[in-house]
PDB file of N, CA and C in Angstrom:
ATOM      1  N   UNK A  29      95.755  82.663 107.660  1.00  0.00           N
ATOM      2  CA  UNK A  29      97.198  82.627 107.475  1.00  0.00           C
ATOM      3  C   UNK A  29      97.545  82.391 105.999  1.00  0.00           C
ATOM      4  N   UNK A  30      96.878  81.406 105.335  1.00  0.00           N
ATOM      5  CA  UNK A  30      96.776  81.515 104.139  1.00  0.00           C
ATOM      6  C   UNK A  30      96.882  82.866 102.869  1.00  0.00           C
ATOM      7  N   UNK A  31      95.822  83.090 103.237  1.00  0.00           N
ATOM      8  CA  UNK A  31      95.612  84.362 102.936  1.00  0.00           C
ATOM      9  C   UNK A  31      97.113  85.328 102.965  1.00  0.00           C
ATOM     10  N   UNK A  32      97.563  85.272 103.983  1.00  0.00           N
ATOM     11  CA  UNK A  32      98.420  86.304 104.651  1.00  0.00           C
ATOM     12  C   UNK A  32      99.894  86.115 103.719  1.00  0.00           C
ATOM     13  N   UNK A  33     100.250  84.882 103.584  1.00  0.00           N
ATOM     14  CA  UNK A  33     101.109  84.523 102.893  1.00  0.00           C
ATOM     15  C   UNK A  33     101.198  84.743 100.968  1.00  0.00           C
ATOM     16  N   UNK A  34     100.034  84.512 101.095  1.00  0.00           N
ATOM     17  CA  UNK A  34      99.901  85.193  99.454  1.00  0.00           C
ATOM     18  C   UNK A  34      99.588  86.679  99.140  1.00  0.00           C
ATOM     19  N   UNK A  35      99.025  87.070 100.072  1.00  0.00           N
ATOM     20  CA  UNK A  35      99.459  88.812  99.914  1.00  0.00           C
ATOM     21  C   UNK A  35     101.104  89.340 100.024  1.00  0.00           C
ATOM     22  N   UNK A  36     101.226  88.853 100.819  1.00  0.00           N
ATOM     23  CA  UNK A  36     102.815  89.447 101.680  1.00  0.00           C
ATOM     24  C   UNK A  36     103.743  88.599 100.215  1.00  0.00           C
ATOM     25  N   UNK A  37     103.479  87.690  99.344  1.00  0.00           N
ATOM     26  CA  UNK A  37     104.155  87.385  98.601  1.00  0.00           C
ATOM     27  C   UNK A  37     104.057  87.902  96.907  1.00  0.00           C
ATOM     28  N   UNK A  38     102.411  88.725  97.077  1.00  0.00           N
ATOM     29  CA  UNK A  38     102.499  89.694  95.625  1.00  0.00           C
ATOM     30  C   UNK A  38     102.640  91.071  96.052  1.00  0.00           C
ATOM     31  N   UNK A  39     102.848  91.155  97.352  1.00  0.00           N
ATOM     32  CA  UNK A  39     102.924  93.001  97.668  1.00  0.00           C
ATOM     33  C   UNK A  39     103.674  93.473  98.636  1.00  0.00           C
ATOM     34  N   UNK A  40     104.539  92.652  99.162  1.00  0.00           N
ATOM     35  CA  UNK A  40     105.647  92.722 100.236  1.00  0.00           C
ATOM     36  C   UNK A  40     106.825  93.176 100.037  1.00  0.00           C
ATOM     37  N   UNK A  41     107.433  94.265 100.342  1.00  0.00           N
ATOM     38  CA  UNK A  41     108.667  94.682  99.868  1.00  0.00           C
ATOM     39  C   UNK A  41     109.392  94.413 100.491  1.00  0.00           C
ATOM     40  N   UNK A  42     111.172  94.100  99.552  1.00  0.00           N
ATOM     41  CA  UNK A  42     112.349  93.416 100.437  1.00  0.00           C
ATOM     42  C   UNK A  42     112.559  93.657 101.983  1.00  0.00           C
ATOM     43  N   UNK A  43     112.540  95.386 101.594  1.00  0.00           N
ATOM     44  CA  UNK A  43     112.533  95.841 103.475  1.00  0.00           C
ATOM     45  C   UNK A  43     111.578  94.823 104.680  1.00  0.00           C
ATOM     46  N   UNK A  44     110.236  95.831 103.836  1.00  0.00           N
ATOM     47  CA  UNK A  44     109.800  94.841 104.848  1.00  0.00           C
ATOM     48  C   UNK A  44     109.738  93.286 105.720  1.00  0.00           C
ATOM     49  N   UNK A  45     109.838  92.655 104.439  1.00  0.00           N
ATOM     50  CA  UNK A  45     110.504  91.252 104.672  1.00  0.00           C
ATOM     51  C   UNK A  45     111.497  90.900 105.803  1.00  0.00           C
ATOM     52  N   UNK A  46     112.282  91.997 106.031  1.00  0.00           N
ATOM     53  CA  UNK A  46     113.332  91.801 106.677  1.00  0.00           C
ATOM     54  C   UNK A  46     112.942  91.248 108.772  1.00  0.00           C
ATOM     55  N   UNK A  47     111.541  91.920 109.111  1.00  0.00           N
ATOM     56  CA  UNK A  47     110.873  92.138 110.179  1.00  0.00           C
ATOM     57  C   UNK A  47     110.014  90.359 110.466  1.00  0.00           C
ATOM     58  N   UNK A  48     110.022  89.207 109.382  1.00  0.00           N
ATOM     59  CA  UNK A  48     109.734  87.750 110.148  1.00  0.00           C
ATOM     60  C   UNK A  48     110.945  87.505 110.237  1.00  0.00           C
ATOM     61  N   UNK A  49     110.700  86.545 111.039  1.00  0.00           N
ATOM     62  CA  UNK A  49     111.866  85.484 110.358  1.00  0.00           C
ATOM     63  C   UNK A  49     112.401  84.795 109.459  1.00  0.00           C
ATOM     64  N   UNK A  50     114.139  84.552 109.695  1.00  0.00           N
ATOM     65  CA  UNK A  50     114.692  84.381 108.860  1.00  0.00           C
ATOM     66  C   UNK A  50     113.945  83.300 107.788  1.00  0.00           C
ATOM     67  N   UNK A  51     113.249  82.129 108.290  1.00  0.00           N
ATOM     68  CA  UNK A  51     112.787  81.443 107.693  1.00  0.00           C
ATOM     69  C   UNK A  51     111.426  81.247 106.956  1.00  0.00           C
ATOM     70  N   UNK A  52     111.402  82.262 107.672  1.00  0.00           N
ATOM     71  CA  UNK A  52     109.464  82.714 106.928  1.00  0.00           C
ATOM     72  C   UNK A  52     110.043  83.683 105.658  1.00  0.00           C
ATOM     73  N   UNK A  53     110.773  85.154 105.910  1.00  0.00           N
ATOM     74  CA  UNK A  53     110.990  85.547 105.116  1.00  0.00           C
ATOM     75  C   UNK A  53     111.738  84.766 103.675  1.00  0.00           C
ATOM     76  N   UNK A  54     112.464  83.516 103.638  1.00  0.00           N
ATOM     77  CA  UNK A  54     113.086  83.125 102.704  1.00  0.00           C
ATOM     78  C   UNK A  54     111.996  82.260 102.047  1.00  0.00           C
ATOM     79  N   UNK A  55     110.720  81.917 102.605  1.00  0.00           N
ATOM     80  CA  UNK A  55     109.879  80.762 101.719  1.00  0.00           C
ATOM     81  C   UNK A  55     109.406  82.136 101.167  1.00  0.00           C
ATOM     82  N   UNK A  56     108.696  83.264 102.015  1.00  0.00           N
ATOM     83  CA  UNK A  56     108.056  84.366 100.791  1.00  0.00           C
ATOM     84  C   UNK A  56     108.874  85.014 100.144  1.00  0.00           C
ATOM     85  N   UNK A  57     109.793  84.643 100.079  1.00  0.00           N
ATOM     86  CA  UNK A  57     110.697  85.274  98.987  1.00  0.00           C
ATOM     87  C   UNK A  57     110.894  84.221  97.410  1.00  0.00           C
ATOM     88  N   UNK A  58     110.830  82.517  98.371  1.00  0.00           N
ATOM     89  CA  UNK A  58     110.714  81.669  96.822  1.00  0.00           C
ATOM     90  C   UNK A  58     109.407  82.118  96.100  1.00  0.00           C
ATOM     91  N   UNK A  59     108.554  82.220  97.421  1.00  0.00           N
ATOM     92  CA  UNK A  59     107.140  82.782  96.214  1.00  0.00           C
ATOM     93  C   UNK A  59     107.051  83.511  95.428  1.00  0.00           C
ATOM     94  N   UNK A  60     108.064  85.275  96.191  1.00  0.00           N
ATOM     95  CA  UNK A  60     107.680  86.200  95.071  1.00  0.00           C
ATOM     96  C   UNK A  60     108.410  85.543  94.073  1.00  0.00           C
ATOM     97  N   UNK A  61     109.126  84.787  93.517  1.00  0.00           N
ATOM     98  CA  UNK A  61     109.983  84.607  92.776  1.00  0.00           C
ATOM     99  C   UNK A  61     109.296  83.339  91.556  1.00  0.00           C
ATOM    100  N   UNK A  62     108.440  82.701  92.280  1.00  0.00           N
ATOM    101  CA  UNK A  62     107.487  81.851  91.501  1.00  0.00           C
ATOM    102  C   UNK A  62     106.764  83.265  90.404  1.00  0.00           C
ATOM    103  N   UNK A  63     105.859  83.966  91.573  1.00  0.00           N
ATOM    104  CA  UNK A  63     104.978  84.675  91.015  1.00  0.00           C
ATOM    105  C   UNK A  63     105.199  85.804  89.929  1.00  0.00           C
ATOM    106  N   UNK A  64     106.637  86.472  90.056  1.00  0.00           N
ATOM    107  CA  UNK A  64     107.448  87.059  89.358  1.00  0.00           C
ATOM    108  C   UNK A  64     107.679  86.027  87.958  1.00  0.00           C
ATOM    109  N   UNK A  65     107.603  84.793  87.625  1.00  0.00           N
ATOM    110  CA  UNK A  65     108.134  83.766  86.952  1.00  0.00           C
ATOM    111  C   UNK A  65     106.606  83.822  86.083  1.00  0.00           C
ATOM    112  N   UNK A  66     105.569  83.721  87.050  1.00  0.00           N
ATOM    113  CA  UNK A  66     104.286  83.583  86.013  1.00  0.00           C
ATOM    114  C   UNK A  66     103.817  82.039  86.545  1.00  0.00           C
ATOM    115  N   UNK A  67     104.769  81.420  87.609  1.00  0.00           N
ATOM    116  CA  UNK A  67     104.507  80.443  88.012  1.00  0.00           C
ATOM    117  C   UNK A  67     103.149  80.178  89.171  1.00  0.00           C
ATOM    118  N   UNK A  68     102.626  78.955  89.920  1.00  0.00           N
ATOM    119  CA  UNK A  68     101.241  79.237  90.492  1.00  0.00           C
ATOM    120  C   UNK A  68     101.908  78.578  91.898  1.00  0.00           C
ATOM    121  N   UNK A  69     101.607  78.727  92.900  1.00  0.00           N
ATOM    122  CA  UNK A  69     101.620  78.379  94.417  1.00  0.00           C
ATOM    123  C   UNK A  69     100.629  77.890  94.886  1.00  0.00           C
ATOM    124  N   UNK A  70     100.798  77.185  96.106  1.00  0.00           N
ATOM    125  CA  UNK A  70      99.333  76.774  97.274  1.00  0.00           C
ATOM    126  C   UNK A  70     100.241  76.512  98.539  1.00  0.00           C
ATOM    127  N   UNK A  71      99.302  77.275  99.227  1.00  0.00           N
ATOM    128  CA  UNK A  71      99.521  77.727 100.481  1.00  0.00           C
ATOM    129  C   UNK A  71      98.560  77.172 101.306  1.00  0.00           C
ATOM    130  N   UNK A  72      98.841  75.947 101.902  1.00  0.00           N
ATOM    131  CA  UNK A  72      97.861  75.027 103.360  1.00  0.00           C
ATOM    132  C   UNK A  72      98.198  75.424 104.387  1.00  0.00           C
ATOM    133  N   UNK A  73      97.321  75.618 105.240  1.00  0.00           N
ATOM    134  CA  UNK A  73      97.766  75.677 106.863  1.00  0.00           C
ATOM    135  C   UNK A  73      96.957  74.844 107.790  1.00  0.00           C
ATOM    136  N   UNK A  74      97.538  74.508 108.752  1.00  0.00           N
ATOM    137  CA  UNK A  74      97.050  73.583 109.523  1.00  0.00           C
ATOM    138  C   UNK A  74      97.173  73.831 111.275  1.00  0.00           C
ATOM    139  N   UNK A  75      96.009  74.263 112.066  1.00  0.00           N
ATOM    140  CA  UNK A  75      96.436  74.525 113.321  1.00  0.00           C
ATOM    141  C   UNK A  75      97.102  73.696 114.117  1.00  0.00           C
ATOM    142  N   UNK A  76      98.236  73.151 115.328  1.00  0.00           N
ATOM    143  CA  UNK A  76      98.724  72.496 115.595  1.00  0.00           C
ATOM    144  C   UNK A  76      98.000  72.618 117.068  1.00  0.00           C
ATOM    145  N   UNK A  77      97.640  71.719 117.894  1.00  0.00           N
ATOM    146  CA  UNK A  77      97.199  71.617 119.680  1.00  0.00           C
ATOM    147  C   UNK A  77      97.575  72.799 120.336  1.00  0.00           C
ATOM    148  N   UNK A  78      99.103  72.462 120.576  1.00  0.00           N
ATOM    149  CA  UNK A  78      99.842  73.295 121.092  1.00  0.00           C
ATOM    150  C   UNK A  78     100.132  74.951 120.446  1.00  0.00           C
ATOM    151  N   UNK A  79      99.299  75.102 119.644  1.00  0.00           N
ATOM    152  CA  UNK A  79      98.877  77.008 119.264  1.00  0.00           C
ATOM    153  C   UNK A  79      99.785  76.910 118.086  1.00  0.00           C
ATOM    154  N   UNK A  80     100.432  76.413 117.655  1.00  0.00           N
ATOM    155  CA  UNK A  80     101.498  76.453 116.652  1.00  0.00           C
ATOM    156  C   UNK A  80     100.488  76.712 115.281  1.00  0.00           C
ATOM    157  N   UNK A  81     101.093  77.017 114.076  1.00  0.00           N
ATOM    158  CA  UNK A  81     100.379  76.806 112.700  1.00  0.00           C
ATOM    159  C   UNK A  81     101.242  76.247 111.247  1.00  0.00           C
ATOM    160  N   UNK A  82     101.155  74.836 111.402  1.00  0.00           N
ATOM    161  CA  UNK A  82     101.755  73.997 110.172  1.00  0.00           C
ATOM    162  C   UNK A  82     101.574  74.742 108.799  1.00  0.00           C
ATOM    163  N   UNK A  83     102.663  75.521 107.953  1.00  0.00           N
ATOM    164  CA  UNK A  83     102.418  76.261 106.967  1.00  0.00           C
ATOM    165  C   UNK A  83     103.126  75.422 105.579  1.00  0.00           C
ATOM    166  N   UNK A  84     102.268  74.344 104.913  1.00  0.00           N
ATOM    167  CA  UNK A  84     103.415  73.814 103.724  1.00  0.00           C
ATOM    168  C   UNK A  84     103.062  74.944 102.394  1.00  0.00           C
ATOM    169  N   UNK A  85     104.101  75.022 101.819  1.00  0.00           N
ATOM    170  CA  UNK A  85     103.553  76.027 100.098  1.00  0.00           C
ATOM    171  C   UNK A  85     104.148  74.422  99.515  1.00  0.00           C
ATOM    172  N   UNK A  86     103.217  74.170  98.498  1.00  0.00           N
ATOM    173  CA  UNK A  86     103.651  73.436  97.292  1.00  0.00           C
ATOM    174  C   UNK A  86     103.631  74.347  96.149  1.00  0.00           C
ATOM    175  N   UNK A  87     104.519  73.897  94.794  1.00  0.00           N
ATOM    176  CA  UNK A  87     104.586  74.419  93.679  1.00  0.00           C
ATOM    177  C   UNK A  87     103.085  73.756  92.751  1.00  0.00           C
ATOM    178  N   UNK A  88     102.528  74.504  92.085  1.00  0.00           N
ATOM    179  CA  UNK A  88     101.736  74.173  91.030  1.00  0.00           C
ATOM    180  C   UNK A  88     102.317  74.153  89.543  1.00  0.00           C
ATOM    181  N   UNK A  89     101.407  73.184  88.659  1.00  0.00           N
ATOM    182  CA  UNK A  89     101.550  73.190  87.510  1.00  0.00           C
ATOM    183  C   UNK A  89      99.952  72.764  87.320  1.00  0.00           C
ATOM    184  N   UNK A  90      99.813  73.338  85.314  1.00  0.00           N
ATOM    185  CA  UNK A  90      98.741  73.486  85.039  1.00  0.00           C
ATOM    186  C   UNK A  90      98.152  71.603  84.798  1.00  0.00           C
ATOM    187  N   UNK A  91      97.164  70.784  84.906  1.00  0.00           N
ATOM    188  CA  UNK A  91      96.651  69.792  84.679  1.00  0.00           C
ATOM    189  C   UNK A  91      95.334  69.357  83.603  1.00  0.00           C
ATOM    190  N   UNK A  92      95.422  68.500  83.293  1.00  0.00           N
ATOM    191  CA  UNK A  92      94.355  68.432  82.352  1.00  0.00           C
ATOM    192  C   UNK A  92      93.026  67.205  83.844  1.00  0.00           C
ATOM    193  N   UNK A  93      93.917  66.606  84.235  1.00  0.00           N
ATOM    194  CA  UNK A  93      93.111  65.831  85.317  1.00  0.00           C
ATOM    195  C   UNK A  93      92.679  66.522  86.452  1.00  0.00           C
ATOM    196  N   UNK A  94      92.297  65.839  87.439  1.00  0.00           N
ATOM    197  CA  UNK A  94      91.248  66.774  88.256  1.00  0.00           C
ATOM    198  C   UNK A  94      92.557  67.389  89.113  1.00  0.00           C
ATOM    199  N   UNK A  95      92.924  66.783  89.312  1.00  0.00           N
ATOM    200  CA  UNK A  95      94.540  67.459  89.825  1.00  0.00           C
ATOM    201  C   UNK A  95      94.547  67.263  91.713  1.00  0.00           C
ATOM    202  N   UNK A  96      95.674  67.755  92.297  1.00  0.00           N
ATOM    203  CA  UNK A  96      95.671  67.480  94.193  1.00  0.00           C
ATOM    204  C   UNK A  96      95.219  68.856  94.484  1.00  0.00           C
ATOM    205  N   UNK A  97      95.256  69.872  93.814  1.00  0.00           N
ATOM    206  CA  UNK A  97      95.092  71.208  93.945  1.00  0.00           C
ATOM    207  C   UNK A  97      94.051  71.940  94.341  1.00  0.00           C
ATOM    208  N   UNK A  98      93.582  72.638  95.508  1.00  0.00           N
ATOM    209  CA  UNK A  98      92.489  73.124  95.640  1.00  0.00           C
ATOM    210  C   UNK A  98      92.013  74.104  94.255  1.00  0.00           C
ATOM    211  N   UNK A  99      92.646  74.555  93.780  1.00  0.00           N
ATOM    212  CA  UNK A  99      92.431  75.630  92.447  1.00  0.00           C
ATOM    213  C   UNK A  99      92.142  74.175  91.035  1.00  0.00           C
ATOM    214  N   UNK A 100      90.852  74.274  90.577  1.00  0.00           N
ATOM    215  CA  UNK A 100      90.723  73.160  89.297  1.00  0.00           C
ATOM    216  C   UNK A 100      91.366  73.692  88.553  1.00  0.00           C
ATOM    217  N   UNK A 101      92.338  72.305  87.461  1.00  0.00           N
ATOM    218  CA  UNK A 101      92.890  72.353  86.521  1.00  0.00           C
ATOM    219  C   UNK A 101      94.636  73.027  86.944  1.00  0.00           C
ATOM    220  N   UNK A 102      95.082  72.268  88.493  1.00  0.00           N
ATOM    221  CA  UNK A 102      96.236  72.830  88.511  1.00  0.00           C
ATOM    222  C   UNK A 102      96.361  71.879  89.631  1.00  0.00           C
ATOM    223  N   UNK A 103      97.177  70.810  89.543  1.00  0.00           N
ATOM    224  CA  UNK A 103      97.521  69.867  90.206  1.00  0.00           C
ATOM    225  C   UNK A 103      99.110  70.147  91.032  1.00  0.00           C
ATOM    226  N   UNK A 104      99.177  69.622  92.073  1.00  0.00           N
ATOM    227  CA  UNK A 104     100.759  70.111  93.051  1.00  0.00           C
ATOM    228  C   UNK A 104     101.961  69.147  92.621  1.00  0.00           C
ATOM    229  N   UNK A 105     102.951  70.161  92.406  1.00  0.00           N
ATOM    230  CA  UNK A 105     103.993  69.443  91.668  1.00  0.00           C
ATOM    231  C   UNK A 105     105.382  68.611  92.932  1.00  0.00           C
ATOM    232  N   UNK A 106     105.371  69.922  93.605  1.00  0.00           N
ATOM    233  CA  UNK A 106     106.713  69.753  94.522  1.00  0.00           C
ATOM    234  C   UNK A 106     106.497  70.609  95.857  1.00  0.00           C
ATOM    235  N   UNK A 107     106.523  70.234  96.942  1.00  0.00           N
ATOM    236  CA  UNK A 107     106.521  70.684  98.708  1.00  0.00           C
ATOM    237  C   UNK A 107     107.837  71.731  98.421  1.00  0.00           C
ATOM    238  N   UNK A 108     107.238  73.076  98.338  1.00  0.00           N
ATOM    239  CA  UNK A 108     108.457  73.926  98.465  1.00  0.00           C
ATOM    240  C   UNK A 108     108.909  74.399  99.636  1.00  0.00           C
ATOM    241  N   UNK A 109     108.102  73.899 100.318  1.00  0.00           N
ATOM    242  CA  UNK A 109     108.764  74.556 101.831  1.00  0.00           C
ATOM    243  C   UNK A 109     107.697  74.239 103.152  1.00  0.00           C
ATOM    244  N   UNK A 110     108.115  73.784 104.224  1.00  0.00           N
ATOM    245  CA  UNK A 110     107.473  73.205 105.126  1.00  0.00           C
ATOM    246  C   UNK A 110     107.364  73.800 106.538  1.00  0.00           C
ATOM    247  N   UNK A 111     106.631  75.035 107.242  1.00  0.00           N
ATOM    248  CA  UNK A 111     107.326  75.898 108.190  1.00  0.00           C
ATOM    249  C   UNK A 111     106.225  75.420 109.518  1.00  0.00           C
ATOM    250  N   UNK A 112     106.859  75.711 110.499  1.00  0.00           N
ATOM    251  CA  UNK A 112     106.449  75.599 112.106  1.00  0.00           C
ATOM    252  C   UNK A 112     106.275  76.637 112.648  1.00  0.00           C
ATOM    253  N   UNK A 113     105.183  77.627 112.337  1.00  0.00           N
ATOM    254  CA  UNK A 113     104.966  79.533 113.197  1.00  0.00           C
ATOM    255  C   UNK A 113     104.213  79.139 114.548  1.00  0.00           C
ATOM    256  N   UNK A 114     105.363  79.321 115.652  1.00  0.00           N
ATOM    257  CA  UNK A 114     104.623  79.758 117.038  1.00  0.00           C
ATOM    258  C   UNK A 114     104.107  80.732 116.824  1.00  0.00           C
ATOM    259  N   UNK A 115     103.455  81.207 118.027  1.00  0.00           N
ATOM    260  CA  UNK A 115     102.980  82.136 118.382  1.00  0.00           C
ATOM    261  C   UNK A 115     103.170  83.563 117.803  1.00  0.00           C
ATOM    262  N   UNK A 116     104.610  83.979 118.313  1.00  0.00           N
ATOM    263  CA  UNK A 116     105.037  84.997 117.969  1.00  0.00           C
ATOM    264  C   UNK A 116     104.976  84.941 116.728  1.00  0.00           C
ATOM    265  N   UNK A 117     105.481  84.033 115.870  1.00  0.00           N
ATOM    266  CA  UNK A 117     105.901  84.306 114.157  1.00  0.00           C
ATOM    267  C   UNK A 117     104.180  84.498 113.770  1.00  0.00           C
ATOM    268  N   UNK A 118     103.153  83.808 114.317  1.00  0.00           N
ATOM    269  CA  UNK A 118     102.528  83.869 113.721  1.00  0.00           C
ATOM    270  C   UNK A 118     101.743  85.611 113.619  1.00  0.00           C
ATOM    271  N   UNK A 119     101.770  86.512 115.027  1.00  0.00           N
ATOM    272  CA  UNK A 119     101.913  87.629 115.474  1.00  0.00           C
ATOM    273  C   UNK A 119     102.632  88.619 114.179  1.00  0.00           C
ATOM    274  N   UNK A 120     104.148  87.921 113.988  1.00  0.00           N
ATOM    275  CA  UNK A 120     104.560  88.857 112.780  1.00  0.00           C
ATOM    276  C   UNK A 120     104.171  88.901 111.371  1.00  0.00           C
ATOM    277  N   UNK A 121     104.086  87.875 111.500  1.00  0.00           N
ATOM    278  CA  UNK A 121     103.170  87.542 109.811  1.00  0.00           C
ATOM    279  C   UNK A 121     102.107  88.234 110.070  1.00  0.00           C
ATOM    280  N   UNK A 122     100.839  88.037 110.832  1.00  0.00           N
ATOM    281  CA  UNK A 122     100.061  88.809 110.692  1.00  0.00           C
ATOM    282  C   UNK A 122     100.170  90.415 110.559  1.00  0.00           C
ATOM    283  N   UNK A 123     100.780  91.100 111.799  1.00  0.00           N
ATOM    284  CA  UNK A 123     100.877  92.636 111.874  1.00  0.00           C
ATOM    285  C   UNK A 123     101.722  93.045 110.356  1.00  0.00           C
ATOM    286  N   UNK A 124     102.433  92.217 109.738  1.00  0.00           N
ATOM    287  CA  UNK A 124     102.952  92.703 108.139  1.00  0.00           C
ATOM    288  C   UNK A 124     101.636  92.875 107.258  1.00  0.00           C
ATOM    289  N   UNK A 125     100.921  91.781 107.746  1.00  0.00           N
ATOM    290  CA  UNK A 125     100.451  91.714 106.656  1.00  0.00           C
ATOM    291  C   UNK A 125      98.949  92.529 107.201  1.00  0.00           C
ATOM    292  N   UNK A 126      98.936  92.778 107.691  1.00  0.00           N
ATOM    293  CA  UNK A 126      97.921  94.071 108.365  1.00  0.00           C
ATOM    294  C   UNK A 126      98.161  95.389 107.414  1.00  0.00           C
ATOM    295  N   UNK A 127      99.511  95.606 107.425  1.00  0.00           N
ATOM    296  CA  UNK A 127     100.304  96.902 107.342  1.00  0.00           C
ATOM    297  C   UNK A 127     100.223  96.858 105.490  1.00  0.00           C
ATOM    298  N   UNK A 128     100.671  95.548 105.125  1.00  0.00           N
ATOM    299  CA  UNK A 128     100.683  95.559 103.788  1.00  0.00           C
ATOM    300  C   UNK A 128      99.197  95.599 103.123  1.00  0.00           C
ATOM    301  N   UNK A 129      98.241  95.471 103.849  1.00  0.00           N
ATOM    302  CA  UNK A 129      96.942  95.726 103.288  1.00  0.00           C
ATOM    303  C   UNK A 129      96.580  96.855 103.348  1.00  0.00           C
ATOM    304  N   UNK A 130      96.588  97.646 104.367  1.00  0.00           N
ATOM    305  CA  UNK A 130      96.213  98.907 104.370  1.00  0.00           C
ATOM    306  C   UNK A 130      96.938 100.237 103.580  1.00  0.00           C
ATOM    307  N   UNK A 131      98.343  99.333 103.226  1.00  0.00           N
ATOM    308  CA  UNK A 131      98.913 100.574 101.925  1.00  0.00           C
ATOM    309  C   UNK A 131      98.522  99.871 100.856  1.00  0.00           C
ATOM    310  N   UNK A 132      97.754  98.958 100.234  1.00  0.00           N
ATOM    311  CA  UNK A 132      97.208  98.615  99.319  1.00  0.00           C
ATOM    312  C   UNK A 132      95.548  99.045  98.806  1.00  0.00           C
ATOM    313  N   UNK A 133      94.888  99.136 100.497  1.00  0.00           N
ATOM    314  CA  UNK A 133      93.823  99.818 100.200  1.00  0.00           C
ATOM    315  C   UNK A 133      93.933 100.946  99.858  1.00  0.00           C
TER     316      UNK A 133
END
């Protein structure tokens, strides 16, 4: 899912966007807008019992210390967005981002 979210946020077009939800589509839209900026992201996910998938993006900045950041030398600045994908959302995120890979290959 990880994964899925950082593709769909350097190669996802507005249209398409339009096909998650309202609330999925508006966090990958702060992203493209980081990434458009030159700015850095991190994208955690976390499976939930009940099938769900806990999706937080924090903002990055660059660090001289070891930093919170899975990427060295880039520590997490600010929780940009905190999402709850059932089932289904998680279904749409994926099949986009199916679609957005294969016009990339």
């Amino acid at each position: 899912m990880e994964e899925a979210f950082d593709v769909l946020a350097k190669y996802a077009r507005k249209e398409e966007l339009e096909e998650l939800p309202d609330d999925v589509a508006a966090v990958i839209k702060q992203m493209q807008g980081i990434v458009h900026t030159g700015g850095r992201y991190e994208v955690v996910t976390e499976e939930g019992e009940d099938g769900t998938v806990e999706v937080v993006v924090y903002t990055l900045r660059r660090s001289r210390r070891l930093g919170t950041s899975k990427y060295p030398g880039w520590e997490r600045t600010k929780k940009l967005a905190e999402l709850k994908l059932d089932e289904e959302a998680q279904e749409r995120v994926q099949e986009l981002y199916e679609r957005v890979s294969q016009r990339l290959a």
